[in-house]
Coordinates of N, CA and C in Angstrom, one line a residue:
M1 N 21.3 26.8 58.2 CA 21.3 25.4 58.2 C 19.9 24.8 57.9
T2 N 18.9 25.6 58.3 CA 17.5 25.1 58.2 C 16.7 25.8 57.2
T3 N 15.6 25.2 56.7 CA 14.7 25.8 55.7 C 13.3 25.7 56.2
P4 N 12.4 26.5 55.6 CA 11.0 26.3 55.9 C 10.5 24.8 55.7
E5 N 11.1 24.2 54.7 CA 10.7 22.8 54.4 C 11.2 21.8 55.5
S6 N 12.4 22.0 56.0 CA 12.9 21.1 57.1 C 12.1 21.3 58.4
L7 N 11.8 22.6 58.7 CA 10.9 22.8 59.9 C 9.5 22.2 59.7
F8 N 9.0 22.4 58.5 CA 7.7 21.8 58.2 C 7.7 20.3 58.4
T9 N 8.7 19.6 58.0 CA 8.8 18.1 58.1 C 9.0 17.7 59.6
L10 N 9.9 18.4 60.3 CA 10.0 18.0 61.7 C 8.8 18.4 62.6
F11 N 8.3 19.6 62.5 CA 7.2 20.0 63.3 C 5.9 19.3 62.8
G12 N 5.9 18.9 61.5 CA 4.7 18.2 61.0 C 4.5 16.8 61.6
V13 N 5.5 16.3 62.3 CA 5.4 15.0 63.0 C 4.3 15.2 64.1
Y14 N 4.1 16.4 64.6 CA 3.2 16.6 65.7 C 1.9 17.3 65.4
G15 N 1.7 17.7 64.2 CA 0.5 18.4 63.7 C 0.6 18.9 62.3
D16 N -0.5 19.4 61.8 CA -0.5 19.9 60.4 C 0.0 21.3 60.4
V17 N 1.2 21.5 59.9 CA 1.8 22.9 59.9 C 1.2 23.6 58.6
H18 N 0.7 24.8 58.9 CA 0.1 25.5 57.8 C 1.1 26.5 57.2
R19 N 1.9 27.2 58.1 CA 2.9 28.2 57.6 C 4.1 28.1 58.4
V20 N 5.2 28.4 57.8 CA 6.5 28.6 58.4 C 7.2 29.8 58.0
K21 N 7.7 30.6 58.9 CA 8.4 31.8 58.6 C 9.7 31.9 59.4
I22 N 10.9 31.8 58.7 CA 12.2 32.0 59.4 C 12.3 33.6 59.4
L23 N 12.6 34.1 60.6 CA 12.7 35.6 60.7 C 13.9 36.1 60.0
F24 N 13.6 37.2 59.2 CA 14.7 37.8 58.3 C 15.8 38.3 59.1
N25 N 15.5 39.1 60.2 CA 16.6 39.7 61.0 C 17.1 38.8 62.2
K26 N 16.5 37.7 62.4 CA 16.9 36.7 63.4 C 16.8 35.3 62.8
K27 N 17.7 35.0 62.0 CA 17.7 33.7 61.2 C 17.7 32.5 62.1
D28 N 18.0 32.6 63.4 CA 17.9 31.5 64.2 C 16.6 31.3 64.9
S29 N 15.6 32.1 64.5 CA 14.2 32.1 65.0 C 13.2 31.9 63.9
A30 N 12.1 31.2 64.2 CA 11.1 30.9 63.2 C 9.7 30.9 63.9
L31 N 8.7 31.2 63.1 CA 7.3 31.0 63.5 C 6.7 29.9 62.8
I32 N 6.0 29.0 63.5 CA 5.4 27.8 62.9 C 3.9 28.0 63.3
Q33 N 3.0 28.0 62.2 CA 1.6 28.1 62.5 C 1.0 26.7 62.2
Y34 N 0.3 26.2 63.2 CA -0.4 24.9 63.1 C -1.9 25.1 62.8
A35 N -2.5 24.0 62.4 CA -3.9 23.9 62.1 C -4.7 24.2 63.4
T36 N -4.2 23.7 64.5 CA -4.9 23.9 65.8 C -3.9 24.2 66.9
A37 N -4.5 24.9 68.0 CA -3.6 25.2 69.1 C -3.2 23.9 69.8
Q38 N -4.0 22.8 69.8 CA -3.7 21.6 70.4 C -2.4 21.0 69.8
Q39 N -2.4 21.0 68.4 CA -1.2 20.5 67.7 C 0.0 21.3 68.1
A40 N -0.1 22.6 68.2 CA 1.0 23.4 68.6 C 1.5 23.0 70.0
A41 N 0.6 22.7 70.9 CA 1.0 22.3 72.3 C 1.7 21.0 72.3
V42 N 1.3 20.0 71.4 CA 2.0 18.7 71.3 C 3.4 18.9 70.8
A43 N 3.5 19.8 69.8 CA 4.9 20.1 69.3 C 5.8 20.7 70.4
H44 N 5.2 21.7 71.1 CA 6.0 22.3 72.2 C 6.4 21.2 73.2
Q45 N 5.5 20.4 73.6 CA 5.8 19.3 74.6 C 6.9 18.4 74.1
N46 N 7.0 18.1 72.8 CA 7.9 17.1 72.3 C 9.2 17.7 71.7
L47 N 9.2 18.9 71.3 CA 10.4 19.5 70.6 C 11.2 20.5 71.4
D48 N 10.6 21.1 72.5 CA 11.3 22.1 73.3 C 12.6 21.5 73.8
H49 N 13.7 22.1 73.6 CA 15.1 21.7 74.1 C 15.7 20.6 73.4
I50 N 15.2 20.1 72.2 CA 15.9 19.1 71.4 C 17.1 19.8 70.8
T51 N 18.1 19.0 70.3 CA 19.3 19.5 69.6 C 19.1 19.2 68.1
M52 N 19.2 20.2 67.3 CA 19.0 20.1 65.9 C 20.2 20.8 65.2
F53 N 20.9 20.1 64.3 CA 22.0 20.7 63.6 C 23.0 21.3 64.6
G54 N 23.3 20.6 65.7 CA 24.3 21.1 66.6 C 23.9 22.2 67.6
K55 N 22.6 22.5 67.5 CA 22.1 23.7 68.4 C 20.8 23.3 69.1
Q56 N 20.8 23.5 70.4 CA 19.5 23.3 71.1 C 18.5 24.3 70.7
I57 N 17.3 23.8 70.5 CA 16.2 24.7 70.1 C 15.2 24.9 71.2
R58 N 14.7 26.1 71.3 CA 13.6 26.4 72.2 C 12.4 26.6 71.5
V59 N 11.3 26.0 72.0 CA 10.0 26.1 71.4 C 9.1 26.8 72.4
S60 N 8.5 27.9 72.0 CA 7.6 28.6 72.9 C 6.4 29.1 72.1
F61 N 5.4 29.5 72.8 CA 4.2 30.0 72.1 C 4.4 31.5 71.8
S62 N 4.0 31.8 70.6 CA 4.1 33.2 70.1 C 2.9 34.0 70.4
K63 N 3.2 35.3 70.5 CA 2.1 36.3 70.7 C 1.3 36.4 69.4
H64 N 1.9 36.0 68.2 CA 1.2 36.1 66.9 C 0.3 35.0 66.7
Q65 N -0.9 35.2 66.3 CA -1.9 34.2 66.0 C -1.7 33.6 64.6
F66 N -1.1 34.3 63.7 CA -1.0 33.9 62.3 C 0.4 34.3 61.8
V67 N 0.9 33.5 60.9 CA 2.1 33.8 60.2 C 1.7 34.6 58.9
Q68 N 2.2 35.8 58.8 CA 1.8 36.7 57.6 C 2.7 36.2 56.4
M69 N 2.1 36.1 55.3 CA 2.8 35.9 54.1 C 3.4 37.2 53.6
P70 N 4.5 37.2 52.8 CA 5.0 38.5 52.3 C 4.0 39.2 51.4
K71 N 4.0 40.5 51.4 CA 3.0 41.2 50.6 C 3.3 40.9 49.1
D72 N 2.3 41.0 48.3 CA 2.5 40.7 46.8 C 3.6 41.6 46.3
G73 N 4.4 40.9 45.5 CA 5.5 41.7 44.8 C 6.7 41.8 45.6
T74 N 6.7 41.4 46.9 CA 7.9 41.5 47.7 C 8.5 40.2 47.9
S75 N 9.8 40.1 48.0 CA 10.5 38.8 48.2 C 11.1 38.8 49.7
D76 N 11.0 37.6 50.3 CA 11.6 37.4 51.6 C 12.7 36.3 51.5
M77 N 13.2 36.1 50.2 CA 14.2 35.2 50.0 C 13.8 33.7 50.4
G78 N 12.6 33.4 50.2 CA 12.1 32.0 50.5 C 12.0 31.7 52.0
L79 N 12.0 32.7 52.9 CA 12.0 32.4 54.3 C 10.6 32.1 54.8
T80 N 9.6 32.4 54.1 CA 8.2 32.2 54.5 C 7.5 31.3 53.5
K81 N 6.9 30.2 54.0 CA 6.2 29.3 53.1 C 4.9 28.9 53.6
D82 N 3.9 28.8 52.7 CA 2.5 28.3 53.1 C 2.4 26.9 52.7
F83 N 2.1 26.0 53.7 CA 2.0 24.6 53.5 C 0.5 24.2 53.7
T84 N -0.4 25.1 53.8 CA -1.8 24.8 54.1 C -2.4 23.7 53.3
N85 N -2.1 23.6 52.0 CA -2.6 22.6 51.1 C -1.7 21.5 50.8
S86 N -0.7 21.3 51.7 CA 0.3 20.3 51.4 C -0.3 18.9 51.5
P87 N 0.1 18.0 50.6 CA -0.4 16.6 50.6 C 0.3 15.8 51.7
L88 N 1.3 16.4 52.3 CA 2.1 15.7 53.4 C 1.6 15.8 54.8
H89 N 0.5 16.5 55.0 CA -0.1 16.6 56.3 C -0.4 15.2 56.8
R90 N -0.1 14.9 58.1 CA -0.3 13.6 58.7 C -1.6 13.5 59.4
F91 N -2.3 14.6 59.6 CA -3.5 14.6 60.5 C -4.7 15.1 59.9
K92 N -4.8 15.1 58.5 CA -6.0 15.7 57.8 C -7.3 15.1 58.2
K93 N -7.2 13.7 58.3 CA -8.5 13.0 58.6 C -8.8 13.0 60.1
P94 N -9.9 13.4 60.5 CA -10.3 13.4 62.0 C -10.2 11.9 62.4
G95 N -9.6 11.7 63.6 CA -9.5 10.3 64.1 C -8.4 9.5 63.4
S96 N -7.6 10.1 62.7 CA -6.5 9.4 62.0 C -5.7 8.6 63.0
K97 N -5.2 7.4 62.5 CA -4.4 6.6 63.4 C -3.1 7.2 63.7
N98 N -2.7 8.2 62.9 CA -1.4 8.9 63.2 C -1.5 9.6 64.6
Y99 N -2.7 10.0 65.1 CA -2.8 10.6 66.4 C -2.3 9.6 67.5
N100 N -2.4 8.3 67.2 CA -2.0 7.3 68.2 C -0.5 7.1 68.2
N101 N 0.2 7.6 67.2 CA 1.6 7.3 67.0 C 2.5 8.5 67.0
I102 N 2.2 9.4 68.0 CA 3.0 10.6 68.2 C 3.9 10.3 69.4
F103 N 5.2 10.3 69.1 CA 6.2 10.1 70.2 C 7.3 11.1 70.1
P104 N 8.0 11.4 71.3 CA 9.1 12.3 71.3 C 10.2 11.9 70.4
P105 N 11.1 12.7 70.0 CA 12.3 12.3 69.3 C 13.1 11.3 70.0
G106 N 13.5 10.3 69.3 CA 14.3 9.2 69.9 C 15.2 8.7 68.8
T107 N 16.1 7.7 69.1 CA 17.0 7.2 68.2 C 16.4 6.2 67.2
V108 N 15.2 5.7 67.5 CA 14.5 4.7 66.7 C 13.4 5.4 65.8
L109 N 13.5 5.1 64.5 CA 12.5 5.7 63.6 C 11.7 4.6 63.0
H110 N 10.4 4.9 62.8 CA 9.5 3.9 62.2 C 9.3 4.3 60.7
L111 N 9.6 3.4 59.8 CA 9.5 3.6 58.4 C 8.3 2.9 57.8
S112 N 7.6 3.5 57.0 CA 6.4 2.8 56.3 C 6.3 3.2 54.9
N113 N 5.5 2.5 54.2 CA 5.3 2.7 52.7 C 6.5 2.3 51.9
I114 N 7.2 1.2 52.4 CA 8.4 0.7 51.7 C 7.9 -0.2 50.6
P115 N 8.4 0.0 49.4 CA 8.0 -1.0 48.3 C 8.6 -2.3 48.6
T116 N 7.9 -3.4 48.3 CA 8.4 -4.7 48.6 C 9.8 -5.1 48.0
E117 N 10.1 -4.4 46.8 CA 11.4 -4.7 46.2 C 12.5 -4.0 46.8
T118 N 12.3 -3.1 47.7 CA 13.4 -2.3 48.3 C 14.1 -3.1 49.3
S119 N 15.4 -3.2 49.2 CA 16.3 -4.0 50.1 C 16.7 -3.2 51.4
E120 N 17.1 -4.0 52.4 CA 17.7 -3.4 53.6 C 18.9 -2.5 53.2
E121 N 19.7 -3.0 52.3 CA 20.9 -2.3 51.9 C 20.6 -1.0 51.3
E122 N 19.5 -0.9 50.4 CA 19.1 0.4 49.9 C 18.7 1.4 51.0
I123 N 18.0 0.9 51.9 CA 17.5 1.8 53.0 C 18.7 2.2 53.9
R124 N 19.6 1.3 54.2 CA 20.8 1.7 54.9 C 21.6 2.7 54.2
K125 N 21.7 2.6 52.9 CA 22.5 3.6 52.1 C 21.9 5.0 52.2
I126 N 20.6 5.1 52.2 CA 19.9 6.4 52.3 C 20.1 7.0 53.6
F127 N 19.9 6.2 54.7 CA 20.0 6.7 56.1 C 21.4 6.9 56.6
S128 N 22.4 6.2 56.0 CA 23.7 6.4 56.5 C 24.3 7.7 56.2
Q129 N 23.7 8.4 55.2 CA 24.1 9.8 54.9 C 23.9 10.8 56.1
Y130 N 23.1 10.4 57.1 CA 22.7 11.3 58.2 C 23.2 10.8 59.5
G131 N 24.1 9.8 59.5 CA 24.7 9.3 60.8 C 24.9 7.8 60.7
T132 N 25.3 7.3 61.9 CA 25.6 5.9 62.1 C 24.3 5.1 62.4
I133 N 24.1 4.0 61.6 CA 23.0 3.2 61.8 C 23.4 2.1 62.8
K134 N 22.7 1.9 63.9 CA 23.0 0.9 64.9 C 22.3 -0.4 64.5
R135 N 21.0 -0.3 64.2 CA 20.2 -1.5 63.9 C 19.2 -1.2 62.8
F136 N 18.7 -2.3 62.1 CA 17.6 -2.2 61.2 C 16.8 -3.5 61.2
K137 N 15.5 -3.3 61.1 CA 14.7 -4.6 61.1 C 13.4 -4.3 60.3
F138 N 13.1 -5.1 59.3 CA 11.8 -5.1 58.7 C 10.8 -5.7 59.6
F139 N 9.5 -5.3 59.6 CA 8.5 -6.0 60.4 C 8.3 -7.4 59.8
E140 N 8.1 -8.3 60.7 CA 8.0 -9.7 60.2 C 6.7 -9.9 59.4
K141 N 5.6 -9.3 59.8 CA 4.3 -9.6 59.2 C 4.0 -8.6 58.0
D142 N 4.8 -7.5 57.9 CA 4.5 -6.5 56.9 C 5.8 -5.9 56.5
R143 N 6.4 -6.3 55.4 CA 7.7 -5.9 54.9 C 7.6 -4.4 54.4
K144 N 6.4 -3.8 54.4 CA 6.3 -2.4 53.9 C 6.7 -1.5 55.1
M145 N 7.0 -2.1 56.3 CA 7.4 -1.3 57.4 C 8.7 -1.8 58.0
A146 N 9.4 -0.9 58.7 CA 10.7 -1.3 59.3 C 11.0 -0.3 60.5
L147 N 11.9 -0.7 61.3 CA 12.5 0.2 62.3 C 14.0 0.3 62.0
I148 N 14.4 1.5 62.2 CA 15.9 1.8 62.0 C 16.3 2.6 63.2
E149 N 17.5 2.2 63.8 CA 18.0 2.9 65.0 C 19.3 3.6 64.6
M150 N 19.2 5.0 64.8 CA 20.4 5.8 64.6 C 21.2 5.9 65.9
D151 N 22.5 6.3 65.7 CA 23.4 6.4 66.9 C 22.9 7.4 67.9
T152 N 22.4 8.6 67.5 CA 22.0 9.6 68.4 C 20.6 10.2 68.0
I153 N 20.0 10.8 68.9 CA 18.7 11.5 68.6 C 18.9 12.5 67.5
E154 N 20.0 13.3 67.6 CA 20.2 14.3 66.6 C 20.4 13.8 65.2
Q155 N 21.0 12.6 65.1 CA 21.1 11.9 63.8 C 19.7 11.5 63.3
A156 N 18.9 11.0 64.3 CA 17.6 10.5 63.9 C 16.7 11.7 63.4
I157 N 16.9 12.8 64.1 CA 16.1 14.0 63.6 C 16.6 14.4 62.2
A158 N 17.9 14.4 62.0 CA 18.4 14.8 60.6 C 17.9 13.8 59.6
A159 N 17.9 12.5 60.0 CA 17.4 11.4 59.0 C 15.9 11.6 58.7
L160 N 15.1 11.9 59.8 CA 13.7 12.1 59.6 C 13.4 13.3 58.6
I161 N 14.1 14.4 58.9 CA 13.9 15.6 58.1 C 14.2 15.3 56.6
N162 N 15.3 14.6 56.4 CA 15.8 14.4 55.0 C 15.2 13.2 54.3
T163 N 14.6 12.2 55.0 CA 14.1 11.0 54.3 C 12.6 10.9 54.3
H164 N 11.8 11.7 55.1 CA 10.4 11.6 55.1 C 10.0 12.1 53.7
N165 N 9.1 11.3 53.0 CA 8.6 11.5 51.7 C 9.7 11.3 50.6
Y166 N 10.8 10.6 51.0 CA 11.8 10.2 50.0 C 11.2 9.2 49.0
R167 N 11.4 9.5 47.7 CA 10.9 8.7 46.7 C 11.7 7.4 46.5
L168 N 11.0 6.2 46.8 CA 11.7 4.9 46.7 C 11.3 4.2 45.4
A169 N 10.1 4.5 44.9 CA 9.6 3.9 43.6 C 8.7 5.0 43.0
D170 N 8.2 4.6 41.8 CA 7.4 5.6 41.0 C 6.4 6.4 41.8
S171 N 5.5 5.7 42.6 CA 4.5 6.4 43.3 C 4.6 6.0 44.8
M172 N 5.8 5.6 45.3 CA 5.9 5.2 46.7 C 6.9 6.1 47.3
H173 N 6.5 6.8 48.3 CA 7.3 7.8 49.1 C 7.4 7.3 50.5
L174 N 8.6 7.2 51.0 CA 8.8 6.7 52.4 C 8.2 7.6 53.4
R175 N 7.5 7.0 54.4 CA 7.0 7.8 55.5 C 7.8 7.5 56.7
V176 N 8.2 8.5 57.5 CA 9.2 8.4 58.6 C 8.6 9.1 59.8
S177 N 8.6 8.4 60.9 CA 8.2 9.1 62.2 C 9.1 8.5 63.3
F178 N 9.0 9.2 64.5 CA 9.7 8.7 65.7 C 8.9 7.5 66.2
S179 N 9.6 6.5 66.8 CA 9.0 5.3 67.3 C 9.1 5.2 68.8
K180 N 8.2 4.5 69.4 CA 8.3 4.2 70.8 C 9.0 2.9 71.0
S181 N 9.1 2.1 69.9 CA 9.8 0.8 70.0 C 11.2 0.9 70.2
K182 N 11.8 -0.2 70.7 CA 13.3 -0.3 70.9 C 13.7 -1.4 69.9
L183 N 14.9 -1.4 69.5 CA 15.4 -2.4 68.6 C 16.4 -3.3 69.3

C-alpha cells in the first residue's frame, strides 16, 4: 500500500527526510533517515500509533544510524530512495517558520500556496478522492490559504500524502500540513 514517496511525504511533515527504505523481507517495515536526531524524535512523538491505510503503525528508533542505498548495479525494486536533495524539504532554512507549525495528525489540514483563480469546488474535488470533507474555508485575509476538515484522521493522512505538492497551476504546487485550528 505504501511507497518510499508516501512515507517521505508523511514523515516529512516533522523533519527533512533524507532516505527511506521499505524492508525487502518485511514489507510492513521501513527505515526513515532524518537530517537530525531531533527531527526523528518529533516524528516519533507525533506518528507513533497512528492508523495509516487501515493499519496502526509503530514508530521506534532504529539501531541503524544510516539507511544504506543498494549497491551499484543491484535493484531493490524501488524500495529504497534518497531524498537528500529534494526540493520538498520543509525545514531547510534554519529558523524556518515551519518549525512553529508542527502539529500531530488531526482531521483539519492547512492548505497554502493556492493560486487565486482556484475555486473551493476544485479543491473539494481533489480532496474528496481521499474521504469525506466535513468543512472547507479560505482564509479571509489571504485566499492563498485554506483549512479543510476531513471526516477522520486516517482520511486526513491519506489526503495529505496524496495532495502535498499537487500541481494546481503552472508553477504553483499545493502545500499541505496538519493544523491546530478547528473549523
